[in-house]
Short mmCIF file of C-alpha atoms (C1' of nucleotides) in Angstrom, two decimals:
data_model
loop_
_atom_site.label_atom_id
_atom_site.label_comp_id
_atom_site.label_asym_id
_atom_site.label_seq_id
_atom_site.Cartn_x
_atom_site.Cartn_y
_atom_site.Cartn_z
CA UNK A 1 12.72 4.38 103.74
CA UNK A 2 10.77 1.58 105.50
CA UNK A 3 8.05 2.27 108.02
CA UNK A 4 7.90 5.89 106.61
CA UNK A 5 4.29 5.69 107.12
CA UNK A 6 4.62 5.32 110.83
CA UNK A 7 7.06 7.76 112.46
CA UNK A 8 8.62 6.03 115.51
CA UNK A 9 10.97 8.49 117.02
CA UNK A 10 9.59 11.58 118.86
CA UNK A 11 11.83 13.45 116.69
CA UNK A 12 9.95 12.16 113.44
CA UNK A 13 6.65 12.61 115.22
CA UNK A 14 7.12 16.22 115.82
CA UNK A 15 8.55 16.86 112.60
CA UNK A 16 5.52 15.28 110.86
CA UNK A 17 3.21 17.37 112.73
CA UNK A 18 5.24 20.59 112.20
CA UNK A 19 5.16 19.88 108.48
CA UNK A 20 1.12 19.50 108.65
CA UNK A 21 1.00 22.66 110.52
CA UNK A 22 3.14 24.78 108.04
CA UNK A 23 0.72 23.32 105.16
CA UNK A 24 -2.23 24.26 107.24
CA UNK A 25 -1.32 27.60 107.75
CA UNK A 26 -0.14 28.21 104.24
CA UNK A 27 -3.75 26.84 103.16
CA UNK A 28 -5.54 29.54 105.49
CA UNK A 29 -3.48 32.18 104.04
CA UNK A 30 -3.72 30.97 100.32
CA UNK A 31 -7.60 31.20 101.19
CA UNK A 32 -7.53 34.81 102.57
CA UNK A 33 -4.78 36.28 99.96
CA UNK A 34 -4.27 34.04 97.10
CA UNK A 35 -1.42 32.26 95.72
CA UNK A 36 0.36 35.23 94.57
CA UNK A 37 0.68 36.69 97.98
CA UNK A 38 1.53 33.37 99.67
CA UNK A 39 4.59 34.62 101.50
CA UNK A 40 6.84 31.73 103.30
CA UNK A 41 8.05 34.15 105.90
CA UNK A 42 4.39 35.18 106.84
CA UNK A 43 3.91 31.51 107.17
CA UNK A 44 7.12 31.38 109.43
CA UNK A 45 5.85 34.29 111.50
CA UNK A 46 2.89 33.22 112.20
CA UNK A 47 4.31 29.73 113.45
CA UNK A 48 6.48 31.53 115.74
CA UNK A 49 9.62 30.85 113.75
CA UNK A 50 12.39 32.21 111.52
CA UNK A 51 11.73 32.02 107.84
CA UNK A 52 15.02 29.94 107.15
CA UNK A 53 13.71 27.22 109.43
CA UNK A 54 10.84 26.59 107.20
CA UNK A 55 13.47 25.51 104.44
CA UNK A 56 14.15 22.22 106.87
CA UNK A 57 10.51 21.22 105.77
CA UNK A 58 10.18 22.34 102.35
CA UNK A 59 13.03 22.92 99.75
CA UNK A 60 11.55 25.83 98.20
CA UNK A 61 8.30 28.16 98.27
CA UNK A 62 7.19 26.12 95.03
CA UNK A 63 7.32 22.73 96.85
CA UNK A 64 4.96 24.14 99.51
CA UNK A 65 2.68 25.24 96.65
CA UNK A 66 2.84 21.77 94.97
CA UNK A 67 1.69 20.08 98.61
CA UNK A 68 -0.93 22.25 98.61
CA UNK A 69 -1.87 21.62 94.84
CA UNK A 70 -1.83 17.88 95.56
CA UNK A 71 -3.93 17.90 98.67
CA UNK A 72 -6.25 20.07 96.99
CA UNK A 73 -6.92 17.63 93.93
CA UNK A 74 -7.27 15.13 96.57
CA UNK A 75 -9.54 16.91 98.86
CA UNK A 76 -11.67 17.95 95.52
CA UNK A 77 -11.53 14.45 94.38
CA UNK A 78 -12.83 12.83 97.97
CA UNK A 79 -15.69 15.54 97.79
CA UNK A 80 -16.86 14.26 94.24
CA UNK A 81 -16.54 10.61 95.18
CA UNK A 82 -18.63 11.14 98.38
CA UNK A 83 -21.19 12.76 96.46
CA UNK A 84 -21.38 10.41 93.68
CA UNK A 85 -21.63 7.37 96.38
CA UNK A 86 -24.67 8.95 97.96
CA UNK A 87 -26.51 8.08 94.77
CA UNK A 88 -27.80 4.75 93.97
CA UNK A 89 -25.57 3.56 91.78
CA UNK A 90 -28.22 2.63 88.95
CA UNK A 91 -28.92 6.36 88.76
CA UNK A 92 -26.45 7.17 86.17
CA UNK A 93 -27.62 10.63 85.45
CA UNK A 94 -27.86 11.14 89.28
CA UNK A 95 -24.23 10.16 89.99
CA UNK A 96 -23.01 12.47 86.68
CA UNK A 97 -24.92 15.66 88.30
CA UNK A 98 -23.90 14.74 91.82
CA UNK A 99 -20.07 14.88 90.66
CA UNK A 100 -20.77 18.04 88.72
CA UNK A 101 -22.42 20.01 91.52
CA UNK A 102 -19.96 18.70 94.31
CA UNK A 103 -17.02 20.14 92.45
CA UNK A 104 -18.65 23.31 91.50
CA UNK A 105 -19.53 23.62 95.51
CA UNK A 106 -16.06 22.80 96.43
CA UNK A 107 -14.70 25.34 94.10
CA UNK A 108 -17.01 28.13 95.20
CA UNK A 109 -16.29 27.34 98.55
CA UNK A 110 -12.70 27.91 98.53
CA UNK A 111 -11.97 29.96 95.10
CA UNK A 112 -8.20 30.45 95.70
CA UNK A 113 -7.46 27.09 96.27
CA UNK A 114 -9.27 26.11 93.21
CA UNK A 115 -7.59 28.65 91.06
CA UNK A 116 -4.13 26.92 92.29
CA UNK A 117 -5.65 23.83 90.77
CA UNK A 118 -7.06 24.83 87.67
CA UNK A 119 -5.64 28.50 87.08
CA UNK A 120 -2.46 29.43 85.29
CA UNK A 121 0.14 27.01 86.45
CA UNK A 122 2.30 29.14 88.77
CA UNK A 123 5.17 27.13 89.83
CA UNK A 124 7.36 28.10 86.83
CA UNK A 125 5.67 27.06 83.69
CA UNK A 126 6.43 23.49 84.18
CA UNK A 127 2.99 20.92 84.85
CA UNK A 128 3.90 19.34 88.19
CA UNK A 129 4.20 15.59 87.23
CA UNK A 130 3.38 13.86 90.55
CA UNK A 131 0.07 15.54 90.37
CA UNK A 132 -1.45 13.54 87.68
CA UNK A 133 -2.68 11.06 90.24
CA UNK A 134 -4.86 12.90 92.31
CA UNK A 135 -5.88 15.13 89.58
CA UNK A 136 -7.77 12.48 87.86
CA UNK A 137 -10.13 11.25 90.25
CA UNK A 138 -12.78 13.31 88.77
CA UNK A 139 -12.43 12.25 85.66
CA UNK A 140 -12.24 8.83 86.61
CA UNK A 141 -15.19 8.92 88.41
CA UNK A 142 -17.12 10.25 85.09
CA UNK A 143 -15.60 7.57 83.10
CA UNK A 144 -16.72 4.98 85.75
CA UNK A 145 -20.18 6.02 85.31
CA UNK A 146 -20.05 5.74 81.74
CA UNK A 147 -18.32 2.28 81.91
CA UNK A 148 -21.42 1.04 84.41
CA UNK A 149 -24.16 2.35 81.81
CA UNK A 150 -22.12 0.42 79.10
CA UNK A 151 -22.09 -2.76 81.31
CA UNK A 152 -25.91 -2.41 81.94
CA UNK A 153 -27.01 -1.62 78.46
CA UNK A 154 -28.31 1.73 79.50
CA UNK A 155 -25.51 3.45 77.34
CA UNK A 156 -24.81 2.65 73.63
CA UNK A 157 -21.80 3.74 72.79
CA UNK A 158 -21.47 5.52 69.39
CA UNK A 159 -18.64 4.42 67.08
CA UNK A 160 -15.58 6.83 67.37
CA UNK A 161 -11.66 7.56 67.02
CA UNK A 162 -11.18 7.29 70.55
CA UNK A 163 -7.99 5.08 70.00
CA UNK A 164 -6.39 7.46 67.90
CA UNK A 165 -7.44 10.75 70.52
CA UNK A 166 -7.26 9.05 73.87
CA UNK A 167 -4.09 7.36 75.24
CA UNK A 168 -4.71 3.73 74.30
CA UNK A 169 -3.51 2.33 77.62
CA UNK A 170 -5.75 5.12 79.76
CA UNK A 171 -8.63 3.48 77.77
CA UNK A 172 -7.88 0.19 78.92
CA UNK A 173 -7.32 1.12 82.41
CA UNK A 174 -10.75 2.82 82.50
CA UNK A 175 -12.37 -0.13 80.96
CA UNK A 176 -13.56 1.93 78.11
CA UNK A 177 -13.88 0.43 74.24
CA UNK A 178 -11.28 1.69 71.86
CA UNK A 179 -13.61 2.16 68.82
CA UNK A 180 -16.12 4.28 70.28
CA UNK A 181 -16.13 8.06 71.29
CA UNK A 182 -16.84 7.77 75.12
CA UNK A 183 -13.28 8.30 76.11
CA UNK A 184 -13.30 11.62 74.08
CA UNK A 185 -16.73 12.41 75.66
CA UNK A 186 -15.48 11.81 79.24
CA UNK A 187 -12.48 14.30 78.66
CA UNK A 188 -14.96 16.73 76.88
CA UNK A 189 -17.13 16.43 80.07
CA UNK A 190 -14.16 16.98 82.36
CA UNK A 191 -12.70 19.69 80.68
CA UNK A 192 -16.18 21.29 80.26
CA UNK A 193 -16.94 20.88 83.91
CA UNK A 194 -14.01 22.86 84.96
CA UNK A 195 -14.26 25.32 82.09
CA UNK A 196 -17.63 26.47 83.28
CA UNK A 197 -16.43 26.67 87.16
CA UNK A 198 -13.43 28.82 85.98
CA UNK A 199 -15.83 31.01 83.83
CA UNK A 200 -17.99 31.55 86.77
CA UNK A 201 -15.10 31.97 89.30
CA UNK A 202 -12.76 33.83 87.21
CA UNK A 203 -15.39 36.30 86.51
CA UNK A 204 -15.85 35.65 82.63
CA UNK A 205 -19.61 35.27 82.77
CA UNK A 206 -20.16 38.28 85.19
CA UNK A 207 -22.96 40.27 83.32
CA UNK A 208 -23.52 37.44 81.09
CA UNK A 209 -25.23 34.72 83.30
CA UNK A 210 -27.66 35.80 85.81
CA UNK A 211 -28.54 32.44 87.45
CA UNK A 212 -25.09 30.49 87.82
CA UNK A 213 -26.53 27.42 89.24
CA UNK A 214 -29.42 26.96 86.80
CA UNK A 215 -26.73 27.42 84.21
CA UNK A 216 -24.19 25.12 85.38
CA UNK A 217 -27.06 22.31 85.71
CA UNK A 218 -27.91 22.89 82.16
CA UNK A 219 -24.18 22.28 81.19
CA UNK A 220 -23.76 19.53 83.28
CA UNK A 221 -26.96 17.57 81.58
CA UNK A 222 -25.85 18.80 78.08
CA UNK A 223 -22.58 17.07 78.53
CA UNK A 224 -24.27 13.95 80.06
CA UNK A 225 -26.40 13.93 76.91
CA UNK A 226 -23.23 14.36 74.87
CA UNK A 227 -21.62 11.11 76.27
CA UNK A 228 -24.73 9.09 75.87
CA UNK A 229 -26.54 9.33 79.19
CA UNK A 230 -30.17 8.90 78.82
CA UNK A 231 -31.94 11.87 80.76
CA UNK A 232 -33.91 9.74 83.04
CA UNK A 233 -31.12 7.78 84.71
CA UNK B 1 -9.68 65.48 76.98
CA UNK B 2 -10.27 66.53 73.17
CA UNK B 3 -8.04 65.43 70.64
CA UNK B 4 -6.77 62.49 72.52
CA UNK B 5 -5.93 60.33 69.77
CA UNK B 6 -3.87 62.77 68.03
CA UNK B 7 -1.01 63.94 69.83
CA UNK B 8 0.10 67.41 68.81
CA UNK B 9 2.86 68.70 70.97
CA UNK B 10 6.38 66.46 70.69
CA UNK B 11 5.96 65.85 74.33
CA UNK B 12 2.64 64.05 73.74
CA UNK B 13 4.29 62.02 70.97
CA UNK B 14 6.99 60.56 72.71
CA UNK B 15 4.91 59.81 75.78
CA UNK B 16 2.75 57.85 73.75
CA UNK B 17 5.58 56.25 71.97
CA UNK B 18 7.29 55.32 75.13
CA UNK B 19 3.86 54.14 76.87
CA UNK B 20 3.71 51.65 73.78
CA UNK B 21 7.23 50.73 73.94
CA UNK B 22 7.05 49.80 77.77
CA UNK B 23 4.14 47.76 76.93
CA UNK B 24 5.81 46.21 74.17
CA UNK B 25 9.00 45.32 76.21
CA UNK B 26 6.63 44.01 79.02
CA UNK B 27 4.94 41.81 76.65
CA UNK B 28 8.04 40.28 75.50
CA UNK B 29 9.07 39.64 79.07
CA UNK B 30 5.89 38.25 79.72
CA UNK B 31 6.17 35.78 76.89
CA UNK B 32 9.36 34.38 78.29
CA UNK B 33 8.87 34.39 81.87
CA UNK B 34 5.25 34.36 82.58
CA UNK B 35 3.09 36.88 84.47
CA UNK B 36 4.24 36.37 88.01
CA UNK B 37 8.03 36.94 86.76
CA UNK B 38 6.93 40.05 85.09
CA UNK B 39 9.11 42.67 86.80
CA UNK B 40 8.66 46.08 86.33
CA UNK B 41 12.09 47.07 87.02
CA UNK B 42 13.51 44.66 84.69
CA UNK B 43 11.31 46.22 81.69
CA UNK B 44 12.70 49.79 82.91
CA UNK B 45 16.16 48.48 82.80
CA UNK B 46 16.05 47.13 79.15
CA UNK B 47 14.43 50.61 78.25
CA UNK B 48 17.44 52.21 79.82
CA UNK B 49 15.57 53.96 82.48
CA UNK B 50 15.14 53.77 85.91
CA UNK B 51 12.44 51.98 87.45
CA UNK B 52 10.67 55.01 89.18
CA UNK B 53 10.46 56.77 85.74
CA UNK B 54 7.91 54.11 84.70
CA UNK B 55 5.60 54.90 87.25
CA UNK B 56 5.08 58.19 85.07
CA UNK B 57 3.28 56.12 82.59
CA UNK B 58 1.47 53.26 84.83
CA UNK B 59 0.40 54.03 88.15
CA UNK B 60 1.39 50.19 89.34
CA UNK B 61 2.36 47.03 88.02
CA UNK B 62 -1.42 45.90 88.11
CA UNK B 63 -2.14 48.42 85.64
CA UNK B 64 0.44 47.47 83.20
CA UNK B 65 -0.79 44.12 83.40
CA UNK B 66 -4.42 45.33 82.73
CA UNK B 67 -3.18 46.90 79.61
CA UNK B 68 -1.65 43.63 78.62
CA UNK B 69 -4.68 41.70 79.24
CA UNK B 70 -6.85 44.28 77.33
CA UNK B 71 -4.33 44.39 74.43
CA UNK B 72 -4.54 40.29 74.59
CA UNK B 73 -8.18 40.01 74.40
CA UNK B 74 -8.00 42.60 71.32
CA UNK B 75 -5.72 40.45 69.67
CA UNK B 76 -7.41 37.16 70.25
CA UNK B 77 -10.62 38.72 69.26
CA UNK B 78 -9.37 39.89 66.08
CA UNK B 79 -7.64 36.85 64.98
CA UNK B 80 -10.94 34.99 65.57
CA UNK B 81 -12.82 37.50 63.62
CA UNK B 82 -10.33 37.57 60.56
CA UNK B 83 -10.44 33.56 60.49
CA UNK B 84 -14.11 33.83 60.44
CA UNK B 85 -14.51 36.45 57.98
CA UNK B 86 -12.46 34.46 55.77
CA UNK B 87 -15.19 31.81 55.49
CA UNK B 88 -18.28 32.41 53.34
CA UNK B 89 -21.20 33.75 55.67
CA UNK B 90 -23.37 30.97 54.73
CA UNK B 91 -21.15 28.26 56.06
CA UNK B 92 -22.11 28.39 59.43
CA UNK B 93 -19.92 25.33 60.60
CA UNK B 94 -17.00 26.36 59.07
CA UNK B 95 -17.31 30.01 60.46
CA UNK B 96 -17.82 28.07 64.10
CA UNK B 97 -14.85 25.90 63.54
CA UNK B 98 -12.71 28.72 62.07
CA UNK B 99 -13.26 30.73 65.28
CA UNK B 100 -12.42 27.64 67.61
CA UNK B 101 -9.41 26.96 65.69
CA UNK B 102 -7.95 30.51 65.65
CA UNK B 103 -8.61 30.98 69.15
CA UNK B 104 -6.47 27.75 70.09
CA UNK B 105 -3.86 28.71 67.68
CA UNK B 106 -3.65 32.09 69.15
CA UNK B 107 -3.13 30.51 72.45
CA UNK B 108 -0.66 28.01 71.56
CA UNK B 109 1.68 30.68 69.88
CA UNK B 110 1.70 32.57 73.30
CA UNK B 111 0.88 30.55 76.17
CA UNK B 112 1.76 33.17 78.98
CA UNK B 113 -0.21 35.83 77.35
CA UNK B 114 -3.45 33.36 77.10
CA UNK B 115 -2.88 32.58 80.82
CA UNK B 116 -3.20 36.15 81.60
CA UNK B 117 -6.58 36.16 80.12
CA UNK B 118 -7.98 32.94 81.02
CA UNK B 119 -6.03 31.54 83.95
CA UNK B 120 -6.26 32.68 87.45
CA UNK B 121 -7.04 36.44 87.69
CA UNK B 122 -3.58 37.99 89.04
CA UNK B 123 -4.46 41.62 89.91
CA UNK B 124 -5.67 40.56 93.26
CA UNK B 125 -8.74 38.76 93.18
CA UNK B 126 -10.90 41.32 91.18
CA UNK B 127 -11.96 40.96 87.88
CA UNK B 128 -10.92 44.00 85.98
CA UNK B 129 -14.20 45.63 84.99
CA UNK B 130 -12.86 47.39 81.82
CA UNK B 131 -12.04 44.42 80.00
CA UNK B 132 -15.46 43.35 79.62
CA UNK B 133 -15.98 44.63 76.41
CA UNK B 134 -12.80 43.25 74.65
CA UNK B 135 -13.04 39.76 76.48
CA UNK B 136 -16.72 39.40 74.75
CA UNK B 137 -15.38 39.33 71.40
CA UNK B 138 -15.27 35.84 70.95
CA UNK B 139 -18.45 35.15 72.28
CA UNK B 140 -19.79 37.70 70.13
CA UNK B 141 -18.74 36.11 67.04
CA UNK B 142 -20.49 32.60 68.22
CA UNK B 143 -23.45 34.18 68.85
CA UNK B 144 -23.68 36.15 65.50
CA UNK B 145 -23.03 32.61 63.53
CA UNK B 146 -26.27 31.39 65.41
CA UNK B 147 -28.22 34.33 64.91
CA UNK B 148 -27.50 34.22 60.92
CA UNK B 149 -28.16 30.62 61.11
CA UNK B 150 -31.74 31.52 62.83
CA UNK B 151 -32.32 34.41 60.45
CA UNK B 152 -31.66 31.82 57.20
CA UNK B 153 -33.81 29.17 58.90
CA UNK B 154 -30.85 26.78 58.81
CA UNK B 155 -31.24 26.40 62.70
CA UNK B 156 -34.27 25.68 64.42
CA UNK B 157 -33.91 26.98 68.41
CA UNK B 158 -35.14 24.64 70.87
CA UNK B 159 -37.41 26.10 73.37
CA UNK B 160 -35.54 27.05 76.69
CA UNK B 161 -35.23 29.16 79.80
CA UNK B 162 -32.49 31.50 78.46
CA UNK B 163 -34.59 34.35 79.82
CA UNK B 164 -34.02 33.02 83.04
CA UNK B 165 -30.37 32.15 82.81
CA UNK B 166 -28.97 34.85 80.51
CA UNK B 167 -28.99 38.64 81.27
CA UNK B 168 -32.01 39.58 79.40
CA UNK B 169 -30.57 42.90 78.17
CA UNK B 170 -27.39 40.87 76.51
CA UNK B 171 -29.83 38.59 74.84
CA UNK B 172 -31.40 41.75 73.06
CA UNK B 173 -28.13 43.06 72.21
CA UNK B 174 -27.08 39.69 70.58
CA UNK B 175 -30.34 39.38 68.64
CA UNK B 176 -31.32 36.05 70.09
CA UNK B 177 -34.97 35.29 71.40
CA UNK B 178 -35.63 34.83 75.14
CA UNK B 179 -37.54 31.75 74.98
CA UNK B 180 -35.02 29.32 73.52
CA UNK B 181 -31.85 28.07 74.80
CA UNK B 182 -29.49 29.53 72.23
CA UNK B 183 -27.85 31.90 74.43
CA UNK B 184 -27.28 29.44 77.20
CA UNK B 185 -25.39 27.07 74.28
CA UNK B 186 -23.51 30.21 73.18
CA UNK B 187 -22.01 30.69 76.26
CA UNK B 188 -21.57 26.85 76.90
CA UNK B 189 -19.75 26.86 73.68
CA UNK B 190 -17.75 29.83 74.88
CA UNK B 191 -16.71 28.12 78.12
CA UNK B 192 -16.26 25.04 76.62
CA UNK B 193 -13.96 26.44 74.20
CA UNK B 194 -11.68 28.05 76.48
CA UNK B 195 -11.91 25.07 78.79
CA UNK B 196 -10.71 22.79 76.19
CA UNK B 197 -7.73 25.22 75.52
CA UNK B 198 -7.12 25.87 79.40
CA UNK B 199 -6.72 22.13 79.86
CA UNK B 200 -4.54 21.59 77.09
CA UNK B 201 -2.31 24.40 77.76
CA UNK B 202 -2.15 23.69 81.37
CA UNK B 203 -1.49 20.16 80.81
CA UNK B 204 -4.18 18.71 82.58
CA UNK B 205 -4.60 16.54 79.43
CA UNK B 206 -0.89 15.53 79.15
CA UNK B 207 -1.01 11.78 79.36
CA UNK B 208 -4.58 11.50 78.54
CA UNK B 209 -4.85 12.83 74.96
CA UNK B 210 -2.33 11.95 72.12
CA UNK B 211 -4.01 14.12 69.55
CA UNK B 212 -4.69 17.34 70.92
CA UNK B 213 -5.74 18.84 67.50
CA UNK B 214 -8.11 16.06 66.67
CA UNK B 215 -9.40 16.05 70.03
CA UNK B 216 -10.23 19.83 69.91
CA UNK B 217 -11.84 19.43 66.64
CA UNK B 218 -14.17 16.59 68.15
CA UNK B 219 -15.08 19.42 70.88
CA UNK B 220 -15.42 21.96 68.30
CA UNK B 221 -18.06 20.17 66.35
CA UNK B 222 -19.93 18.45 69.69
CA UNK B 223 -20.61 22.09 71.01
CA UNK B 224 -21.62 23.18 67.46
CA UNK B 225 -24.30 20.37 67.33
CA UNK B 226 -25.20 21.38 70.80
CA UNK B 227 -25.99 24.80 69.71
CA UNK B 228 -28.15 23.54 66.97
CA UNK B 229 -25.57 23.74 63.86
CA UNK B 230 -26.39 21.50 61.21
CA UNK B 231 -23.43 19.07 60.41
CA UNK B 232 -22.93 20.38 57.01
CA UNK B 233 -22.64 24.00 57.01
"C1'" DG C 1 27.08 5.50 129.68
"C1'" DA C 2 30.19 8.27 126.72
"C1'" DT C 3 30.94 9.94 122.00
"C1'" DT C 4 29.98 11.32 117.80
"C1'" DT C 5 26.96 12.19 114.09
"C1'" DC C 6 22.94 14.21 112.42
"C1'" DC C 7 18.91 17.26 112.89
"C1'" DT C 8 16.85 21.54 113.73
"C1'" DG C 9 16.44 26.45 114.82
"C1'" DC C 10 18.49 31.16 114.48
"C1'" DG C 11 20.44 35.44 112.82
"C1'" DA C 12 23.03 37.52 109.24
"C1'" DT C 13 23.19 38.26 104.39
"C1'" DC C 14 22.31 38.46 99.43
"C1'" DA C 15 19.91 39.70 95.61
"C1'" DG C 16 15.86 41.35 93.83
"C1'" DT C 17 11.13 43.27 93.99
"C1'" DG C 18 7.10 47.27 93.98
"C1'" DC C 19 6.51 51.59 95.29
"C1'" DT C 20 7.29 56.54 97.24
"C1'" DC C 21 9.42 60.90 97.66
"C1'" DG C 22 12.29 64.91 97.05
"C1'" DC C 23 15.30 67.35 93.66
"C1'" DA C 24 16.92 68.85 89.24
"C1'" DT C 25 16.08 69.54 84.19
"C1'" DT C 26 13.49 70.62 80.38
"C1'" DC C 27 9.82 71.37 77.68
"C1'" DG C 28 5.63 74.25 76.04
"C1'" DA C 29 2.24 77.47 77.02
"C1'" DG C 30 0.97 82.19 78.48
"C1'" DC D 1 10.78 85.47 78.56
"C1'" DT D 2 8.70 83.38 82.40
"C1'" DC D 3 6.38 80.24 84.86
"C1'" DG D 4 3.96 75.73 85.82
"C1'" DA D 5 3.74 71.22 84.35
"C1'" DA D 6 5.73 67.06 83.02
"C1'" DT D 7 9.76 63.85 83.37
"C1'" DG D 8 13.57 61.49 84.81
"C1'" DC D 9 17.14 60.30 88.38
"C1'" DG D 10 18.84 58.57 92.51
"C1'" DA D 11 17.91 57.19 97.44
"C1'" DG D 12 15.38 54.91 100.49
"C1'" DC D 13 11.64 51.97 102.54
"C1'" DA D 14 9.56 47.44 103.58
"C1'" DC D 15 9.30 43.34 101.86
"C1'" DT D 16 10.32 38.60 99.46
"C1'" DG D 17 12.84 33.97 98.62
"C1'" DA D 18 17.07 31.93 99.44
"C1'" DT D 19 21.68 30.53 101.44
"C1'" DC D 20 25.21 29.94 104.97
"C1'" DG D 21 27.61 29.24 109.23
"C1'" DC D 22 26.95 28.53 114.02
"C1'" DA D 23 24.91 26.70 118.06
"C1'" DG D 24 22.25 23.61 121.04
"C1'" DG D 25 19.99 19.12 121.49
"C1'" DA D 26 18.14 14.50 120.10
"C1'" DA D 27 19.46 10.03 118.32
"C1'" DA D 28 22.50 6.84 117.18
"C1'" DT D 29 26.96 4.26 117.83
"C1'" DC D 30 30.57 2.70 120.33
#
DNA sequence: GATTTCCTGCGATCAGTGCTCGCATTCGAG
DNA sequence: CTCGAATGCGAGCACTGATCGCAGGAAATC
């Protein structure tokens, strides 16, 4: 298991590359056809190999999907982090809105991949446990903004029941106090963010909202206000 | 097309009943296996007929799913309406919370059916157009509460850009003014409601929220406050 | 350097799926 | 009573995910 990250032998190198190629082709197919239509055999065909050969790299179709999910969470998280980092750290509302907008734009650019992350869980019905890390990156960003605001005094947290609602260890990890409602507000904003994106992307606001961008901005600022962010960053 | 609702001949009667039976068996299978695993052949087997016979009743698997979706929206809407009707009409916050709680409980009781409604759109990627009616019933309820509050003076609407965000004809249908933000808040609450349910059901708040019921109540009241509902109904 | 183990790809195969089509049977309207 | 429409059946097509035994070649061991 040592030196897993640095493939020494030629065999390991070509295996790593072929694995990456399979994922890449799969993501392309995912983007055009959707997750339900993703066929392991079609991926194999496009790579010029027979279907059973793919099973040397992924034990099942669901494992391939899980890889796509993890990479998707990572890509989305990185996009949000980059967008937030481009805003002055003191501009709390600006960072908040940057995270929201980046997440929406990432989703709009690849709806099927987004649906894989935040739609119905497709592999069986068990939430993949090893995806919790990458999946939380966006929420981490939002929590970080609140923590910074708390430290700088820009935010005065309202008293609340966080310790009874949010997993206590998580609050500690996030650096948030236990007797306020900041943790709840973070989760609410997180859930509201992807709820809004899902509603737009899955067509629920079709024939309801005419200016989706403006609506989204409205939701983002409302959630920011709920979390205690002052209107002027 | 006349007298569609009252089947006269024996043939029409048995056809209507068999159609209903197919849907019922399909919903059972959906509840245990999930939408992706719903097999038309399995449904046919359970009904003692051959798979091709089902095609006399539903032109395709997706049409069967569409029927399940529409019936699901209707059932969910009816559950929410009944819960809201059980609260005194003057208790605005009580009605609001009743809608929220009823929707969550409906979803928790049948996660797969809920996922069919508010998860990733499964038939191809086109949002079924004939589902927009039943799908809006919950949103209609929320809008009705705000309209009542506006009429009784319990709510004073904040000025807003609704006419630029929400489809104007819809605002008129809902009886909401055009120069406030009530329409936007309704949609935000609607989206936040199902965002919260989806997050809980799809496992995103696993290892994050410990008391889901309390958290949900918190979100519901926060969205009510955003919409202008006073804390005491 | 020779040998043996392991890795990899192949082809055949299995069970299952959605869906189509032609053939009987049966029901209901004329 | 007759004829057409509705209904069910079974075979069949093209496809899927997944398994298995077999061959060739790379890698590790002797």
